[in-house]
PDB file of C-alpha atoms in Angstrom:
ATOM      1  CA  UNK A1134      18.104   4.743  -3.436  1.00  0.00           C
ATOM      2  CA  UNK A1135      18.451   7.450  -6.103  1.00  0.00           C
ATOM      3  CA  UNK A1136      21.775   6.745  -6.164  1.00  0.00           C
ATOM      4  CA  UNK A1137      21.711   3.328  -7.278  1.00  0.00           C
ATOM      5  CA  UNK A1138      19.919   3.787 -10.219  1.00  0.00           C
ATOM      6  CA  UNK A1139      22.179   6.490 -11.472  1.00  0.00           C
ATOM      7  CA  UNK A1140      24.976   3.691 -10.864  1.00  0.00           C
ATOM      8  CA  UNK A1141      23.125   1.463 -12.937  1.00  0.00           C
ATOM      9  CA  UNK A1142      22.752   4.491 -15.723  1.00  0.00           C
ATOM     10  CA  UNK A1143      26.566   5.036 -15.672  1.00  0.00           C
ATOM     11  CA  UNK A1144      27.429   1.433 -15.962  1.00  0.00           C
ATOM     12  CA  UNK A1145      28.617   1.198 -12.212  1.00  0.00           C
ATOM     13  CA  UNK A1146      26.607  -1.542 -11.312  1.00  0.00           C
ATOM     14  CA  UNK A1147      24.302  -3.974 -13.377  1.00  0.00           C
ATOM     15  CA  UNK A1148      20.898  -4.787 -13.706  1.00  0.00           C
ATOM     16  CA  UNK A1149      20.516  -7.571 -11.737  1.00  0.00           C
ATOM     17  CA  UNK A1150      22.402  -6.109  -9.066  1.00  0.00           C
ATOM     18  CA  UNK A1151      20.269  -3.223  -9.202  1.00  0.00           C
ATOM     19  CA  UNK A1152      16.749  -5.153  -9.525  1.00  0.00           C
ATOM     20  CA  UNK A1153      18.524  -7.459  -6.154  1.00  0.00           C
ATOM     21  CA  UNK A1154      19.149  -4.026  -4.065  1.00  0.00           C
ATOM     22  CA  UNK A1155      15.807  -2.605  -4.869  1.00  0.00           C
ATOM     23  CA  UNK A1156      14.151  -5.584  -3.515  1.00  0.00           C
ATOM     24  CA  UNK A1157      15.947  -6.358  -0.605  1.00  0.00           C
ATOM     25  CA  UNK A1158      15.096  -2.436   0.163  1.00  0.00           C
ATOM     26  CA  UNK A1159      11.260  -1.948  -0.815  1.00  0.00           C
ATOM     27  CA  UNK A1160      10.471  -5.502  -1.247  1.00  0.00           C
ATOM     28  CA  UNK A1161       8.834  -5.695   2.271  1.00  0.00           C
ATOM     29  CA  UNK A1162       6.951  -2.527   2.392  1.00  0.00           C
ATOM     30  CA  UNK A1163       5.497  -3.368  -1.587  1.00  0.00           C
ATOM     31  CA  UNK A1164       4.605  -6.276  -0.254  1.00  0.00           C
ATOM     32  CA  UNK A1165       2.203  -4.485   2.963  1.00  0.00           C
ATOM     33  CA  UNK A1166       0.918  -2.052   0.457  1.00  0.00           C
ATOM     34  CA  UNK A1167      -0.287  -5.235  -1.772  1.00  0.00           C
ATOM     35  CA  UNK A1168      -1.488  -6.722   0.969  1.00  0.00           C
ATOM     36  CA  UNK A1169      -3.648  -3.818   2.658  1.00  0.00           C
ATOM     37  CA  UNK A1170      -5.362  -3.792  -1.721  1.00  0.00           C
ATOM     38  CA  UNK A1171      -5.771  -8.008  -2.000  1.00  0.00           C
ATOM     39  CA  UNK A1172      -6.118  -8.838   1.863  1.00  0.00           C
ATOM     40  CA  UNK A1173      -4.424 -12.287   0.747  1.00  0.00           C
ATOM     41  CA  UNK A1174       0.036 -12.713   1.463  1.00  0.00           C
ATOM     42  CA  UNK A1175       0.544 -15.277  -1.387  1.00  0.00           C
ATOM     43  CA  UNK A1176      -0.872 -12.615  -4.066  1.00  0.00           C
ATOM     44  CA  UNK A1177       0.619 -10.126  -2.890  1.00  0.00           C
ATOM     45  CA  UNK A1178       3.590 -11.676  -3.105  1.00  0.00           C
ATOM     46  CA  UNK A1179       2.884 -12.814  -7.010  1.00  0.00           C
ATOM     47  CA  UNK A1180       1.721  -9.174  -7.288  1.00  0.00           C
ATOM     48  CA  UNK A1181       5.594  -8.315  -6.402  1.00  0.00           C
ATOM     49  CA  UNK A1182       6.820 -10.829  -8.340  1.00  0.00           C
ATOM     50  CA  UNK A1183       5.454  -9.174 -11.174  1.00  0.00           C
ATOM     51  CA  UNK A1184       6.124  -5.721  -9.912  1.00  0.00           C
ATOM     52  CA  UNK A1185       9.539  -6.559 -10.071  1.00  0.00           C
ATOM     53  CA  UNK A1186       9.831  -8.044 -13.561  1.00  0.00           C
ATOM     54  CA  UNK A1187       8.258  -4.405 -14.241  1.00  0.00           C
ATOM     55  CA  UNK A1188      11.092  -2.940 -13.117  1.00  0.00           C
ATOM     56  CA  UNK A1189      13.813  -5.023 -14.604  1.00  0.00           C
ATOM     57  CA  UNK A1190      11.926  -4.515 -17.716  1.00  0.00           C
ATOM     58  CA  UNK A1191      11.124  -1.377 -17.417  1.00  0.00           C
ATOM     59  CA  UNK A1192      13.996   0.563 -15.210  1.00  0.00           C
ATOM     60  CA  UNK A1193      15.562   2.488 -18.128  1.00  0.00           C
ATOM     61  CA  UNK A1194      12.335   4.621 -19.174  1.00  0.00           C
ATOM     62  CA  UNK A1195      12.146   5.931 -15.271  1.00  0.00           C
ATOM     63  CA  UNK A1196      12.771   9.651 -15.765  1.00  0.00           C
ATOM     64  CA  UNK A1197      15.810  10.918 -14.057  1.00  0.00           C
ATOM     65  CA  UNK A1198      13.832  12.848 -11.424  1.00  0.00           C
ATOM     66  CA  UNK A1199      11.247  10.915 -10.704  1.00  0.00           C
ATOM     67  CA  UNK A1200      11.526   8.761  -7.164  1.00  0.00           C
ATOM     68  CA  UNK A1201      12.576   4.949  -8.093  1.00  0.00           C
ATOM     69  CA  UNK A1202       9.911   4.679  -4.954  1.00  0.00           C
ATOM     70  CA  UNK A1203       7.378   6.159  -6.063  1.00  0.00           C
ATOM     71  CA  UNK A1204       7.601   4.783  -8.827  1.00  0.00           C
ATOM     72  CA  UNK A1205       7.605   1.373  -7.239  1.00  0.00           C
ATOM     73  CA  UNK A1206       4.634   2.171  -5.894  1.00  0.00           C
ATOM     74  CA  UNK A1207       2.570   3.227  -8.283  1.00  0.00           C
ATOM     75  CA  UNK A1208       3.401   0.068 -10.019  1.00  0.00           C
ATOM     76  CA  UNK A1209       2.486  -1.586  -7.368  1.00  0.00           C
ATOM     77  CA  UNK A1210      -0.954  -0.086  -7.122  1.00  0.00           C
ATOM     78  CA  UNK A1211      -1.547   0.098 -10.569  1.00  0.00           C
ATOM     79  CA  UNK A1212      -0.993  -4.235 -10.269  1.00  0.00           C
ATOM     80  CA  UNK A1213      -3.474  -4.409  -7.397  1.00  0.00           C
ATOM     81  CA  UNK A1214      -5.636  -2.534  -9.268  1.00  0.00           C
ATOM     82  CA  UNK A1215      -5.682  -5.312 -12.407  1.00  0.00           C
ATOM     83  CA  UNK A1216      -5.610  -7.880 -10.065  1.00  0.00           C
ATOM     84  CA  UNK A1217      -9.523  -6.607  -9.583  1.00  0.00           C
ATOM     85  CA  UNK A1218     -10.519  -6.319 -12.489  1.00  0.00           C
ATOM     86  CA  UNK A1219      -9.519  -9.828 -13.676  1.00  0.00           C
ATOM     87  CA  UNK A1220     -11.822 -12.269 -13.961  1.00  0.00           C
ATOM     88  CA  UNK A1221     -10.305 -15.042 -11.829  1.00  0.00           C
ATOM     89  CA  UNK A1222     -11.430 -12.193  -8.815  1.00  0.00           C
ATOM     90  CA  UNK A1223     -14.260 -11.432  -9.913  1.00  0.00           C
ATOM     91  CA  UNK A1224     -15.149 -15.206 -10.331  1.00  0.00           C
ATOM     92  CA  UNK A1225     -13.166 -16.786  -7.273  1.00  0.00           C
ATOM     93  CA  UNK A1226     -12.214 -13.943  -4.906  1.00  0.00           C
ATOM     94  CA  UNK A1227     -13.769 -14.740  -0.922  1.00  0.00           C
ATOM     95  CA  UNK A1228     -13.283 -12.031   1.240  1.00  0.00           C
ATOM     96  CA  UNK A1229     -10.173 -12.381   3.766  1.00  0.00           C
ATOM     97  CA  UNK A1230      -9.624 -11.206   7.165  1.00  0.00           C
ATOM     98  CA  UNK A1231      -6.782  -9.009   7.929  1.00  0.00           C
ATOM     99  CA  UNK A1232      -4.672  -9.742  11.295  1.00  0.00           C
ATOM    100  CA  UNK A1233      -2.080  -7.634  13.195  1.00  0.00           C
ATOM    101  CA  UNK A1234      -0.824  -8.294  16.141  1.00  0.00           C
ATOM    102  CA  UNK A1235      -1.022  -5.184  18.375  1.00  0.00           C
ATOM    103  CA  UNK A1236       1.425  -5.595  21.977  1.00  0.00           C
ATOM    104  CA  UNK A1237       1.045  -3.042  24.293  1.00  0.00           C
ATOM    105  CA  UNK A1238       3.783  -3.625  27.200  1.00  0.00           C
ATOM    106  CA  UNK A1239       1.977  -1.830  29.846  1.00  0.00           C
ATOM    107  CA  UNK A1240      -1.621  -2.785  29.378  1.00  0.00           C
ATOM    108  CA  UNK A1241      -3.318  -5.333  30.903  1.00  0.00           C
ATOM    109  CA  UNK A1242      -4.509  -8.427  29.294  1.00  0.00           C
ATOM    110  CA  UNK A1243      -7.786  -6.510  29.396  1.00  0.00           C
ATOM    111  CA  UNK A1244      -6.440  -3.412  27.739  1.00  0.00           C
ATOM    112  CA  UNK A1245      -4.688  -5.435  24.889  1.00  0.00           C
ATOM    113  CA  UNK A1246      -8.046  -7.328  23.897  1.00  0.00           C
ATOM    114  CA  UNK A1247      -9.986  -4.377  24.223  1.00  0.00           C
ATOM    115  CA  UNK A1248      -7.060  -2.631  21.813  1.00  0.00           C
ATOM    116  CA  UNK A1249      -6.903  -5.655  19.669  1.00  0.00           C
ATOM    117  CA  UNK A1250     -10.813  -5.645  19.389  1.00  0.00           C
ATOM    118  CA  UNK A1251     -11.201  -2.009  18.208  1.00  0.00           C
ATOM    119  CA  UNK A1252      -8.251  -2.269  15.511  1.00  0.00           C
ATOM    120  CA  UNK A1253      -9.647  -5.225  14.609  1.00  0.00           C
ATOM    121  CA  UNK A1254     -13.504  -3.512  13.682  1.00  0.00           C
ATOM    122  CA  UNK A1255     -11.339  -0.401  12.366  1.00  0.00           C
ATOM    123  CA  UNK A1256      -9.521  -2.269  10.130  1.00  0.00           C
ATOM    124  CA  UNK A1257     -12.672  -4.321   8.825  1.00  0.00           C
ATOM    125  CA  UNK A1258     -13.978  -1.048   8.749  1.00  0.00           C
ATOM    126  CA  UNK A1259     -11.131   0.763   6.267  1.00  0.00           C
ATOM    127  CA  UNK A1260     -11.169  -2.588   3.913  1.00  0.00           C
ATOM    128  CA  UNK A1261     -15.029  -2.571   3.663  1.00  0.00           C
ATOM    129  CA  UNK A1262     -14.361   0.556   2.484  1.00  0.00           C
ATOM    130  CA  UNK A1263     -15.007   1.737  -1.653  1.00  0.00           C
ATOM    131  CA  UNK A1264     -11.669   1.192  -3.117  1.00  0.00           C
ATOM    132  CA  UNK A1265     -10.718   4.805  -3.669  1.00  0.00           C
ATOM    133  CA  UNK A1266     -11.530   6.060   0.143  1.00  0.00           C
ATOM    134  CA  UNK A1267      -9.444   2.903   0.874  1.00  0.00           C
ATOM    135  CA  UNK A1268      -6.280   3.404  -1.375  1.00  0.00           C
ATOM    136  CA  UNK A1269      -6.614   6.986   0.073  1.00  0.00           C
ATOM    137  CA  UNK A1270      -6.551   5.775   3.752  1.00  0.00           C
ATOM    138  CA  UNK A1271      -4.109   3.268   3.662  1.00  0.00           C
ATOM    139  CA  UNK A1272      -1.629   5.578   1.674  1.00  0.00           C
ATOM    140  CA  UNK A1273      -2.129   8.211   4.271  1.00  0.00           C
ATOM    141  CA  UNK A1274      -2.532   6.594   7.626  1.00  0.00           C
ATOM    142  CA  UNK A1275      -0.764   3.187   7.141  1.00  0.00           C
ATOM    143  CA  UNK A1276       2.521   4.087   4.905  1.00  0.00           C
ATOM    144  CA  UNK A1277       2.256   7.253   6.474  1.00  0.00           C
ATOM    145  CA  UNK A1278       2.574   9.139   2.642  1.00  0.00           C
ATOM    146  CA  UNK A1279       1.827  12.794   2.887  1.00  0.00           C
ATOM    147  CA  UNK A1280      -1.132  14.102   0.536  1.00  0.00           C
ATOM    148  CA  UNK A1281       1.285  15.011  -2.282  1.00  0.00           C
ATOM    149  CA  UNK A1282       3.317  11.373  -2.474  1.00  0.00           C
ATOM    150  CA  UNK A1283      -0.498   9.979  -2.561  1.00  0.00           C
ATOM    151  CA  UNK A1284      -1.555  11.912  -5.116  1.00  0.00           C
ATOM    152  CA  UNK A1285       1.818  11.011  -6.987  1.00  0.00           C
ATOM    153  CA  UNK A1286       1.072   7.084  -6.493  1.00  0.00           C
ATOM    154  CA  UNK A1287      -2.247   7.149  -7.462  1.00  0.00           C
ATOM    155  CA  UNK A1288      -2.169   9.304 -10.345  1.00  0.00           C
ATOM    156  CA  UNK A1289      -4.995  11.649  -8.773  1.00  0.00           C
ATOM    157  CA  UNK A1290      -4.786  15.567  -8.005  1.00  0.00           C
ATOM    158  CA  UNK A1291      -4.082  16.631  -4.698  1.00  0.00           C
ATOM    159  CA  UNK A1292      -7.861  18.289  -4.207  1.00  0.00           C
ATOM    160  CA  UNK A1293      -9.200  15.087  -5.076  1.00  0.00           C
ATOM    161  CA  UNK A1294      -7.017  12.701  -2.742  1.00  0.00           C
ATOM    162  CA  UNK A1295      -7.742  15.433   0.235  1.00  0.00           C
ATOM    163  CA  UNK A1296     -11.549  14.810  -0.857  1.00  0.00           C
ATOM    164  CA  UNK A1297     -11.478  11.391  -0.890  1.00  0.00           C
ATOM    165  CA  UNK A1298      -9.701  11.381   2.858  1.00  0.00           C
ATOM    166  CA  UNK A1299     -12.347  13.476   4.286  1.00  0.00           C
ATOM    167  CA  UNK A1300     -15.199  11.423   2.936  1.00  0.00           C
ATOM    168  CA  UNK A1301     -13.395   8.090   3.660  1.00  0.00           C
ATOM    169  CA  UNK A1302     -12.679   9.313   7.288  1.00  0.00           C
ATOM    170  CA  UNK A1303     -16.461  10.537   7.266  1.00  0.00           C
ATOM    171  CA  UNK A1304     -17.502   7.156   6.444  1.00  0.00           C
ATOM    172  CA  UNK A1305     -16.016   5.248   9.180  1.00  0.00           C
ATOM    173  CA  UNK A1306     -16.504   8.036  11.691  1.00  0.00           C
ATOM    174  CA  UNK A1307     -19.999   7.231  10.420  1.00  0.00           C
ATOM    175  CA  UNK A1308     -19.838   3.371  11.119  1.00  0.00           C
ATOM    176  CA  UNK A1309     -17.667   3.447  14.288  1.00  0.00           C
ATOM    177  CA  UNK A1310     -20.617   5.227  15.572  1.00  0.00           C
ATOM    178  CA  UNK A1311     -18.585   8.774  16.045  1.00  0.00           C
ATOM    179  CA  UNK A1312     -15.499   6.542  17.626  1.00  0.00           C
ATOM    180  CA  UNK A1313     -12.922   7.367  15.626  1.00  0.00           C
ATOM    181  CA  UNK A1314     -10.210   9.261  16.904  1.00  0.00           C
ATOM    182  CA  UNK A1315      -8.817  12.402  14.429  1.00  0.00           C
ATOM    183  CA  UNK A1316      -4.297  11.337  13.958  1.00  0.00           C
TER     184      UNK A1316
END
């Protein structure tokens, strides 16, 4: 994706063109990492929306060796993270239920609810969460970003994001009751 921003930067390709690839490529993957912050699709999607207009607006101060993904993402959280502090939240916000559907072809019906039940309480469990043990886990175990592309995101040292994933993991080891197996 590197690539097409330094198309865009030698005239190659335009704007537009450039905003339209980067969307059709990180749109849906913003759009989770929004989601797993406000818990609600149709802000999320605003929340892209205006991640997006970011970007057009923004796409020629991105420093030649910086990731246009990272970058994408820290906008991203950096959006989730106003969307908090504004007041229509903190006024109207009710709290929303996450759902994903889990398939397992070789278990039982059984197996699958008893699978589907237990992500279910885990993921209540990670979104009950303080908001920086929960940035920290979802980065980590959900996008699957290593310690250093977390730290990058969220604009937070290293030390402190491996912190923060101990003590969030300690937390829900405490509420599961100990049942929380180590990935």
């Amino acid at each position: 994706m590197e690539e097409l921003v330094e198309q865009y930067r030698d005239q190659k390709i335009n704007k537009n063109e450039l905003i339209q690839r980067l969307m059709d490529r990180f749109g849906s993957q913003l759009t989770r990492l929004a989601y797993t912050y406000v818990k609600d699709v149709q802000i999320a999607e605003n929340i892209i929306q205006e991640v997006f207009i970011i970007c057009y607006r923004k796409i020629d101060t991105l420093k030649k060796n910086h990731s246009i993904h990272s970058w994408l993402n820290q906008i991203t959280v950096n959006k989730c993270r106003d969307y908090f502090r504004s007041r229509w939240f903190k006024e109207k916000h009710t709290e929303a239920y996450v759902t994903t559907n889990l398939r397992s072809d070789h278990a039982t019906p059984e197996q699958q609810l008893t699978e589907r039940l237990e992500h279910d309480q885990l993921t209540q469990e990670v979104l009950a969460l303080p908001i920086k043990y929960r940035e920290v886990i979802i980065c980590f175990y959900y996008h699957d970003f290593s310690l250093e592309e977390t730290s990058d995101i969220l604009k937070v040292k290293k030390a402190t994001i491996s912190t923060r994933l101990r003590r969030g993991r300690h937390m829900l080891r405490e509420k599961l009751g100990g049942n929380l197996d180590e990935a």
